[in-house]
Amino acid sequence: MNRPSSSPVKKDAPAIERQPIDGRKLAQDFPILKQKVRDKRLVYLDSAATSQKPFTVIDAMNEYYHTSNANVHRGLHMLAERATEIYECARTRASWFINAARPTEIVWTKNATEALNLVAHGWGRRHLKAGDEVVVSRLEHHSNLVPWHLLAKDKGVVVRGVELNADGTLRLEELEEFLKGGKVKLVALAHVSNVLGTINPIAEISKLVHAHGAILVVDGCQAAPHLPVNVRELGADFYAFSAHKMLGPTGLGVLYGRFDLLQQMDAFLGGGEMIEEVKLASSTYKDPPLRFEAGTPPIAETAGMTAALEYLGRLGMANVRAHEKELVTYALEKLKEVQGLKVFGPADPELRAGVVTFEFEHIHAHDVAQVLDSEGIAVRAGHHCTQPLHEWLGSPSTARASFYVYTHQEEIDLLAKGLLKVKKYFA
Ligand code: C6P
């Protein structure tokens, strides 16, 4: 019997330290990257929107459906046992990936957006009251703003936003001022900005937040795929991310929560498998994490996630970070050759991840993306779900190139060349 490789769960040997990543070589593992688009070799620079998937992830999901498909935590038959093992082994592996204290601190969700909504709903509605303050920042993705806005409407909670320094870093002194006011109960911040690439100093922030008796929710959507993340060292109380941005499948997200906090949370969705006992007019609920996983969950996706985490584990997250830092350093220099191009975010590559957002003053970002697309280069254009940040940038729309393990320098050269074409075309 061809058993899924994800079962039983085994801890990887530690990745070889400081092993340089060869993006061009790794790209061979990603079938989608072998194709041509518009008669040109595809240059995929939109990994912040979603990453591409290696063969191993696609194969793991395929194999799951070939050999192990069943529902989890329900049946007593062989396939049900196997599916449950795959589902729970992936949870264990995800807990190792971010160094959670135990697998039961990992809640499977649909995506990071749902994970953040789960905190707002399950923790916020239970523990916050009118007049309490929630602090966010100017650089947040809408997924880490709107759930708090909904909570504000519902409970009379006040949402306050930390502004940015000119280089796109957080004004930490402003956060401290808010905290000193004594009303802040929760701070919700991105670990890495999806537009500026800014890496926020979460370990420093968590100390500040905890010293004032608040909890820290971290949107790790653009960090977990790209940096070594250790939730206990960071001091994150909750940490949310999506599988699809880290080589894994769509339809699966992760909410890490400190177990004591998860225990104090109300269920978000009600239904099958999250219950302890149901009577006609009332019900009681399971302990976390199952309390938050109502209904049939994404199962094949957890098989894919295990393969994605194995792939990243083999590379070593410190090596992934080093690779992207090299790429972003190169890109910041290379794009200086494109006169008239304004690049946003911190100038110091130490402070930023592999995301480069830019604009030409008189050319709409959609036009930039379209000309690049005609060259086979995929970038994202728009407000990137960060309208408050774009208000601050003074532009409703920008273009963004984002990198990952399979990106290599030659693709950044092609981007620069493409941008020169854009300029020429609209001159
Ligand atoms: N950013 C981008 O192109 P979901 O859609 O739930 O997987 O991720 C939401 C999300 C939350 N926080 C941050 C910092 C993000 O970047 C994202 C997703 C994509 O930038 C799609 S809008």
Coordinates of C-alpha atoms and ligand atoms in Angstrom, one line a residue:
M1 CA 0.0 0.0 0.0
N2 CA 1.3 3.4 -1.0
R3 CA 1.0 5.2 2.3
P4 CA 1.1 9.0 2.3
S5 CA 4.5 10.4 3.0
S6 CA 3.1 12.7 5.7
S7 CA 2.3 9.8 8.0
P8 CA 3.5 9.2 10.6
V9 CA 4.9 12.6 11.5
K10 CA 8.7 12.7 11.8
K11 CA 10.8 15.7 12.8
D12 CA 13.2 16.7 10.0
A13 CA 16.9 16.8 10.5
P14 CA 17.9 20.4 11.0
A15 CA 18.5 22.2 7.7
I16 CA 22.2 22.8 6.8
E17 CA 23.0 26.2 8.1
R18 CA 23.8 29.0 5.7
Q19 CA 23.2 27.0 2.6
P20 CA 22.7 29.4 -0.3
I21 CA 19.5 29.0 -2.2
D22 CA 19.7 28.7 -6.0
G23 CA 16.4 30.1 -7.1
R24 CA 16.9 29.1 -10.7
K25 CA 17.5 25.5 -9.7
L26 CA 14.6 25.4 -7.2
A27 CA 12.3 26.7 -9.9
Q28 CA 12.7 23.2 -11.6
D29 CA 10.5 21.9 -8.7
F30 CA 7.6 24.1 -9.7
P31 CA 5.8 22.7 -12.8
I32 CA 3.8 26.0 -13.4
L33 CA 7.0 27.9 -13.8
K34 CA 8.1 25.9 -16.8
Q35 CA 5.5 27.5 -19.1
K36 CA 5.6 30.4 -21.5
V37 CA 3.0 33.2 -21.3
R38 CA 2.5 35.6 -24.1
D39 CA 5.3 33.7 -25.9
K40 CA 7.8 34.6 -23.2
R41 CA 9.1 32.6 -20.3
L42 CA 6.9 33.2 -17.3
V43 CA 8.5 35.5 -14.7
Y44 CA 6.4 35.1 -11.6
L45 CA 6.8 38.1 -9.3
D46 CA 3.5 37.8 -7.5
S47 CA 4.3 35.4 -4.7
A48 CA 3.0 37.8 -2.0
A49 CA -0.5 37.3 -3.5
T50 CA 0.0 33.5 -3.6
S51 CA 3.1 31.3 -4.0
Q52 CA 3.5 28.6 -6.6
K53 CA 3.5 25.0 -5.5
P54 CA 6.2 22.4 -5.9
F55 CA 5.6 18.9 -7.3
T56 CA 5.8 17.4 -3.8
V57 CA 2.8 19.5 -2.6
I58 CA 0.7 18.7 -5.6
D59 CA 1.7 15.0 -5.4
A60 CA 0.9 14.8 -1.6
M61 CA -2.7 16.1 -2.3
N62 CA -3.0 13.8 -5.3
E63 CA -1.8 10.8 -3.2
Y64 CA -4.2 11.7 -0.4
Y65 CA -7.2 11.4 -2.8
H66 CA -5.8 8.2 -4.3
T67 CA -5.1 6.4 -1.1
S68 CA -6.6 8.0 2.0
N69 CA -9.7 10.1 1.3
A70 CA -12.2 10.0 4.2
N71 CA -13.7 12.3 6.8
V72 CA -11.7 13.1 9.9
H73 CA -12.5 12.5 13.6
R74 CA -15.7 10.6 12.7
G75 CA -15.3 7.2 11.2
L76 CA -13.8 4.1 12.8
H77 CA -12.7 2.6 9.5
M78 CA -9.1 2.4 8.1
L79 CA -9.4 5.3 5.7
A80 CA -10.9 7.5 8.4
E81 CA -8.1 6.7 10.7
R82 CA -5.5 7.5 8.0
A83 CA -7.2 10.8 7.0
T84 CA -7.3 11.8 10.7
E85 CA -3.6 10.9 11.1
I86 CA -2.7 13.1 8.1
Y87 CA -4.8 15.9 9.4
E88 CA -3.3 15.8 12.9
C89 CA 0.2 15.2 11.8
A90 CA 0.0 18.4 9.7
R91 CA -1.1 20.2 12.8
T92 CA 1.9 18.9 14.7
R93 CA 4.2 19.9 11.9
A94 CA 2.7 23.4 11.8
S95 CA 3.3 23.7 15.5
W96 CA 7.0 22.8 15.1
F97 CA 7.3 25.3 12.2
I98 CA 6.5 28.2 14.4
N99 CA 7.7 26.6 17.7
A100 CA 4.3 26.6 19.4
A101 CA 4.3 24.9 22.8
R102 CA 1.9 22.1 21.6
P103 CA -0.1 21.1 18.5
T104 CA -3.3 22.0 20.2
E105 CA -2.3 25.6 19.9
I106 CA -2.8 25.3 16.1
V107 CA -6.3 25.9 14.8
W108 CA -7.0 25.1 11.1
T109 CA -9.0 27.8 9.3
K110 CA -9.8 28.7 5.7
N111 CA -7.1 31.3 5.5
A112 CA -5.4 34.1 7.5
T113 CA -8.4 36.3 7.1
E114 CA -10.6 33.8 8.8
A115 CA -8.0 33.3 11.5
L116 CA -8.0 37.0 12.3
N117 CA -11.8 37.1 12.3
L118 CA -11.8 34.1 14.6
V119 CA -9.8 36.1 17.2
A120 CA -12.0 39.2 16.8
H121 CA -15.1 37.1 17.2
G122 CA -14.0 34.5 19.7
W123 CA -11.7 36.5 21.9
G124 CA -12.8 40.1 21.2
R125 CA -16.6 39.7 21.6
R126 CA -16.1 37.8 24.8
H127 CA -13.4 40.0 26.5
L128 CA -13.8 43.5 25.2
K129 CA -16.4 46.1 26.1
A130 CA -17.5 49.6 25.0
G131 CA -14.6 52.1 25.4
D132 CA -11.8 49.5 25.3
E133 CA -9.2 50.2 22.7
V134 CA -7.8 48.0 19.9
V135 CA -4.6 49.3 18.3
V136 CA -3.8 48.6 14.6
S137 CA -1.4 50.4 12.3
R138 CA -1.4 52.3 9.0
L139 CA 0.3 49.5 7.1
E140 CA -2.3 46.8 7.9
H141 CA -3.9 44.6 5.3
H142 CA -7.7 45.0 5.3
S143 CA -7.9 41.5 6.9
N144 CA -6.3 43.0 10.0
L145 CA -8.5 46.1 10.0
V146 CA -12.1 45.1 9.0
P147 CA -12.6 42.4 11.7
W148 CA -11.8 45.1 14.3
H149 CA -14.1 47.6 12.6
L150 CA -16.9 45.0 12.8
L151 CA -16.1 44.5 16.5
A152 CA -16.1 48.3 17.0
K153 CA -19.6 48.5 15.5
D154 CA -20.9 45.6 17.5
K155 CA -19.3 46.3 20.9
G156 CA -18.4 50.0 20.9
V157 CA -14.7 49.2 21.0
V158 CA -12.5 52.0 19.8
V159 CA -10.0 51.3 17.0
R160 CA -6.8 53.4 16.9
G161 CA -4.1 53.3 14.3
V162 CA -0.3 53.8 14.8
E163 CA 1.2 56.0 12.0
L164 CA 4.4 55.4 10.1
N165 CA 7.8 57.1 9.9
A166 CA 8.8 58.4 6.5
D167 CA 10.6 55.2 5.7
G168 CA 7.5 53.0 6.3
T169 CA 8.5 51.7 9.7
L170 CA 6.1 51.9 12.7
R171 CA 6.1 54.9 15.0
L172 CA 6.7 52.8 18.1
E173 CA 6.6 55.9 20.4
E174 CA 3.0 56.4 19.2
L175 CA 2.1 52.8 20.1
E176 CA 3.6 53.4 23.6
E177 CA 1.5 56.6 24.0
F178 CA -1.7 54.7 23.2
L179 CA -0.7 51.9 25.6
K180 CA 0.0 54.5 28.4
G181 CA -3.6 55.7 28.1
G182 CA -4.6 52.5 29.9
K183 CA -7.5 51.5 27.7
V184 CA -5.8 49.3 25.1
K185 CA -6.7 45.6 25.5
L186 CA -5.5 44.3 22.2
V187 CA -2.9 45.3 19.7
A188 CA -3.1 43.7 16.2
L189 CA -0.1 44.2 13.8
A190 CA 1.4 42.7 10.7
H191 CA 4.7 41.0 11.1
V192 CA 5.6 42.0 7.6
S193 CA 3.8 44.6 5.4
N194 CA 2.5 43.2 2.1
V195 CA 3.3 46.5 0.4
L196 CA 6.3 48.1 2.0
G197 CA 7.9 44.9 3.0
T198 CA 8.6 46.4 6.4
I199 CA 9.5 43.8 9.0
N200 CA 8.0 45.0 12.3
P201 CA 10.1 44.3 15.5
I202 CA 7.4 42.0 17.0
A203 CA 9.6 40.8 19.9
E204 CA 10.2 44.3 21.0
I205 CA 6.5 45.3 20.5
S206 CA 5.2 42.3 22.4
K207 CA 7.2 43.3 25.5
L208 CA 5.7 46.8 25.3
V209 CA 2.2 45.4 24.8
H210 CA 2.4 42.9 27.6
A211 CA 3.9 45.5 30.0
H212 CA 0.7 47.4 29.6
G213 CA -1.5 44.4 30.2
A214 CA -2.7 44.0 26.6
I215 CA -2.5 41.0 24.2
L216 CA -0.7 41.0 20.8
V217 CA -2.3 39.5 17.7
V218 CA 0.2 39.2 14.8
D219 CA -0.8 38.9 11.2
G220 CA 2.0 36.7 10.0
C221 CA 0.7 36.2 6.5
Q222 CA 3.8 37.7 4.8
A223 CA 6.3 36.6 7.4
A224 CA 5.7 32.9 8.1
P225 CA 6.6 32.0 4.5
H226 CA 9.7 34.1 4.4
L227 CA 11.4 34.4 7.9
P228 CA 12.2 32.0 10.7
V229 CA 9.2 32.5 13.1
N230 CA 9.3 31.4 16.7
V231 CA 6.0 32.5 18.3
R232 CA 7.3 32.0 21.8
E233 CA 10.4 34.1 21.2
L234 CA 8.3 36.8 19.5
G235 CA 5.8 36.8 22.4
A236 CA 2.8 36.6 20.0
D237 CA -0.4 35.7 21.8
F238 CA -2.1 34.9 18.4
Y239 CA -0.3 34.5 15.1
A240 CA -2.2 34.1 11.8
F241 CA -1.0 32.9 8.4
S242 CA -2.1 31.2 5.1
A243 CA -0.8 28.0 3.6
H244 CA -1.2 29.2 0.0
K245 CA 1.5 31.9 0.5
M246 CA 4.1 29.3 1.7
L247 CA 4.1 26.7 -1.1
G248 CA 0.9 25.1 0.2
P249 CA -2.6 24.9 -1.1
T250 CA -5.4 27.5 -1.1
G251 CA -8.3 26.9 1.4
L252 CA -6.1 26.4 4.5
G253 CA -5.1 28.9 7.1
V254 CA -3.5 28.7 10.5
L255 CA -4.3 30.4 13.7
Y256 CA -1.8 29.9 16.5
G257 CA -3.1 30.9 19.9
R258 CA -1.7 30.5 23.3
F259 CA -3.6 27.6 24.8
D260 CA -4.9 29.5 27.8
L261 CA -6.3 32.2 25.5
L262 CA -7.9 29.7 23.1
Q263 CA -9.6 28.1 26.1
Q264 CA -11.1 31.4 27.0
M265 CA -12.6 31.9 23.5
D266 CA -16.1 31.4 22.2
A267 CA -16.7 29.3 19.2
F268 CA -17.0 31.1 15.9
L269 CA -19.0 28.7 13.8
G270 CA -21.2 26.0 15.2
G271 CA -21.9 22.5 13.8
G272 CA -20.5 19.0 13.6
E273 CA -17.4 17.9 15.4
M274 CA -16.9 21.0 17.6
I275 CA -19.4 19.9 20.1
E276 CA -19.2 17.9 23.3
E277 CA -23.0 17.5 23.8
V278 CA -26.0 18.8 22.0
K279 CA -29.5 19.0 23.4
L280 CA -32.5 20.3 21.6
A281 CA -32.2 23.8 23.0
S282 CA -28.5 24.1 24.0
S283 CA -25.0 22.6 23.5
T284 CA -21.5 22.4 25.0
Y285 CA -18.3 22.5 23.1
K286 CA -15.0 20.7 22.8
D287 CA -11.7 22.0 23.9
P288 CA -9.5 23.9 21.5
P289 CA -8.5 23.5 18.7
L290 CA -11.5 21.3 17.7
R291 CA -13.9 23.9 19.2
F292 CA -13.1 26.2 16.3
E293 CA -13.1 23.6 13.5
A294 CA -16.9 23.1 12.9
G295 CA -17.9 21.0 9.9
T296 CA -15.8 19.0 7.5
P297 CA -12.4 20.8 7.4
P298 CA -9.9 21.0 4.5
I299 CA -8.2 17.6 4.7
A300 CA -6.3 17.1 1.4
E301 CA -5.0 20.6 2.0
T302 CA -3.3 19.6 5.3
A303 CA -1.5 16.8 3.3
G304 CA -0.3 19.5 0.9
M305 CA 0.7 21.7 3.9
T306 CA 2.8 19.0 5.4
A307 CA 4.7 18.7 2.1
A308 CA 5.1 22.5 1.9
L309 CA 6.4 22.6 5.5
E310 CA 8.8 19.7 4.7
Y311 CA 10.1 21.5 1.6
L312 CA 10.7 24.8 3.6
G313 CA 12.2 22.7 6.4
R314 CA 14.7 21.2 4.0
L315 CA 15.7 24.6 2.8
G316 CA 15.9 26.1 6.2
M317 CA 14.0 29.3 6.9
A318 CA 17.2 31.2 7.7
N319 CA 18.4 30.4 4.2
V320 CA 15.0 31.5 2.7
R321 CA 15.4 34.8 4.5
A322 CA 19.0 35.2 3.4
H323 CA 18.0 34.4 -0.2
E324 CA 15.2 37.0 -0.2
K325 CA 17.3 39.6 1.5
E326 CA 19.9 39.2 -1.3
L327 CA 17.2 39.5 -3.9
V328 CA 15.6 42.6 -2.4
T329 CA 19.1 44.2 -2.0
Y330 CA 19.7 43.5 -5.6
A331 CA 16.3 44.8 -6.7
L332 CA 16.6 48.1 -4.8
E333 CA 19.9 48.8 -6.6
K334 CA 18.8 47.6 -10.0
L335 CA 15.5 49.6 -10.0
K336 CA 17.6 52.8 -9.5
E337 CA 18.5 52.4 -13.2
V338 CA 14.8 53.1 -14.0
Q339 CA 14.7 56.9 -13.8
G340 CA 11.4 58.3 -12.6
L341 CA 10.4 55.1 -10.7
K342 CA 9.5 55.7 -7.1
V343 CA 10.1 52.7 -4.8
F344 CA 8.4 52.6 -1.5
G345 CA 9.4 51.1 1.9
P346 CA 12.5 51.0 4.0
A347 CA 15.8 51.5 2.1
D348 CA 17.6 49.1 4.5
P349 CA 17.2 45.5 3.3
E350 CA 17.7 44.4 6.9
L351 CA 14.3 46.0 7.7
R352 CA 12.4 44.6 4.7
A353 CA 11.2 41.3 3.2
G354 CA 11.2 40.4 -0.5
V355 CA 8.5 42.8 -1.6
V356 CA 9.2 45.9 -3.8
T357 CA 6.3 48.3 -4.5
F358 CA 6.7 51.1 -6.9
E359 CA 5.1 53.7 -9.2
F360 CA 5.7 56.0 -12.1
E361 CA 4.2 59.4 -11.4
H362 CA 2.2 59.7 -14.6
I363 CA 1.6 56.1 -15.5
H364 CA -1.3 54.1 -13.9
A365 CA -0.2 51.0 -12.0
H366 CA -2.6 48.9 -14.1
D367 CA -0.9 50.1 -17.3
V368 CA 2.5 49.2 -15.7
A369 CA 1.3 45.7 -14.9
Q370 CA -0.3 45.2 -18.3
V371 CA 2.9 46.1 -20.2
L372 CA 4.9 43.9 -17.9
D373 CA 2.4 41.1 -18.5
S374 CA 3.0 41.4 -22.3
E375 CA 6.6 40.6 -21.4
G376 CA 5.6 37.5 -19.5
I377 CA 6.2 39.3 -16.1
A378 CA 3.5 38.8 -13.5
V379 CA 3.3 41.6 -10.9
R380 CA 0.3 42.9 -8.9
A381 CA -1.3 46.3 -9.3
G382 CA -3.9 48.1 -7.2
H383 CA -4.2 49.0 -3.6
H384 CA -3.2 45.5 -2.5
C385 CA -6.0 45.5 0.2
T386 CA -4.3 48.3 2.0
Q387 CA -6.3 51.5 1.3
P388 CA -5.3 53.3 4.5
L389 CA -1.6 52.7 3.5
H390 CA -2.2 54.0 0.0
E391 CA -3.9 57.1 1.4
W392 CA -0.6 57.7 3.2
L393 CA 1.4 56.9 0.1
G394 CA -0.6 59.5 -1.7
S395 CA -1.5 57.1 -4.5
P396 CA -4.7 55.0 -4.9
S397 CA -2.8 52.3 -6.7
T398 CA 0.8 51.0 -7.0
A399 CA 2.5 48.1 -8.7
R400 CA 4.3 45.4 -6.7
A401 CA 6.9 42.7 -7.4
S402 CA 7.3 40.0 -4.8
F403 CA 9.9 37.2 -4.5
Y404 CA 10.1 33.7 -3.2
V405 CA 12.5 30.8 -3.0
Y406 CA 12.3 30.1 -6.8
T407 CA 13.0 33.8 -7.7
H408 CA 16.4 34.6 -9.1
Q409 CA 18.4 37.7 -10.1
E410 CA 17.9 37.4 -13.8
E411 CA 14.2 37.8 -13.2
I412 CA 14.8 41.1 -11.5
D413 CA 16.9 42.2 -14.5
L414 CA 13.9 41.3 -16.7
L415 CA 11.7 43.4 -14.4
A416 CA 14.0 46.4 -14.7
K417 CA 14.1 45.9 -18.5
G418 CA 10.3 45.6 -18.6
L419 CA 9.9 48.8 -16.6
L420 CA 12.2 50.7 -19.1
K421 CA 9.8 49.4 -21.8
V422 CA 6.8 50.7 -19.8
K423 CA 8.5 54.2 -19.6
K424 CA 9.3 54.2 -23.3
Y425 CA 5.7 53.1 -24.2
F426 CA 4.1 55.9 -22.2
A427 CA 6.7 58.6 -23.0
Ligands
C6P1 N1 -2.4 39.5 0.8 C1 -1.5 40.3 -1.3 O1 -1.5 40.2 -2.6 P1 -5.6 35.5 2.9 O2 -6.3 36.1 1.7 O3 -6.6 35.4 4.1 O4 -4.8 34.3 2.6 O5 -4.5 36.6 3.4 C2 -4.9 37.9 3.8 C3 -3.7 38.7 4.1 C4 -3.6 39.1 5.4 N2 -2.5 39.9 5.8 C5 -1.5 40.2 4.9 C6 -0.4 41.0 5.4 C7 -1.7 39.8 3.6 O6 -0.7 40.2 2.7 C8 -2.8 39.1 3.2 C9 -3.0 38.7 1.7 C10 -2.4 39.2 -0.6 O7 -0.9 41.1 -0.7 C11 -3.8 39.2 -1.2 S1 -4.7 40.6 -0.9

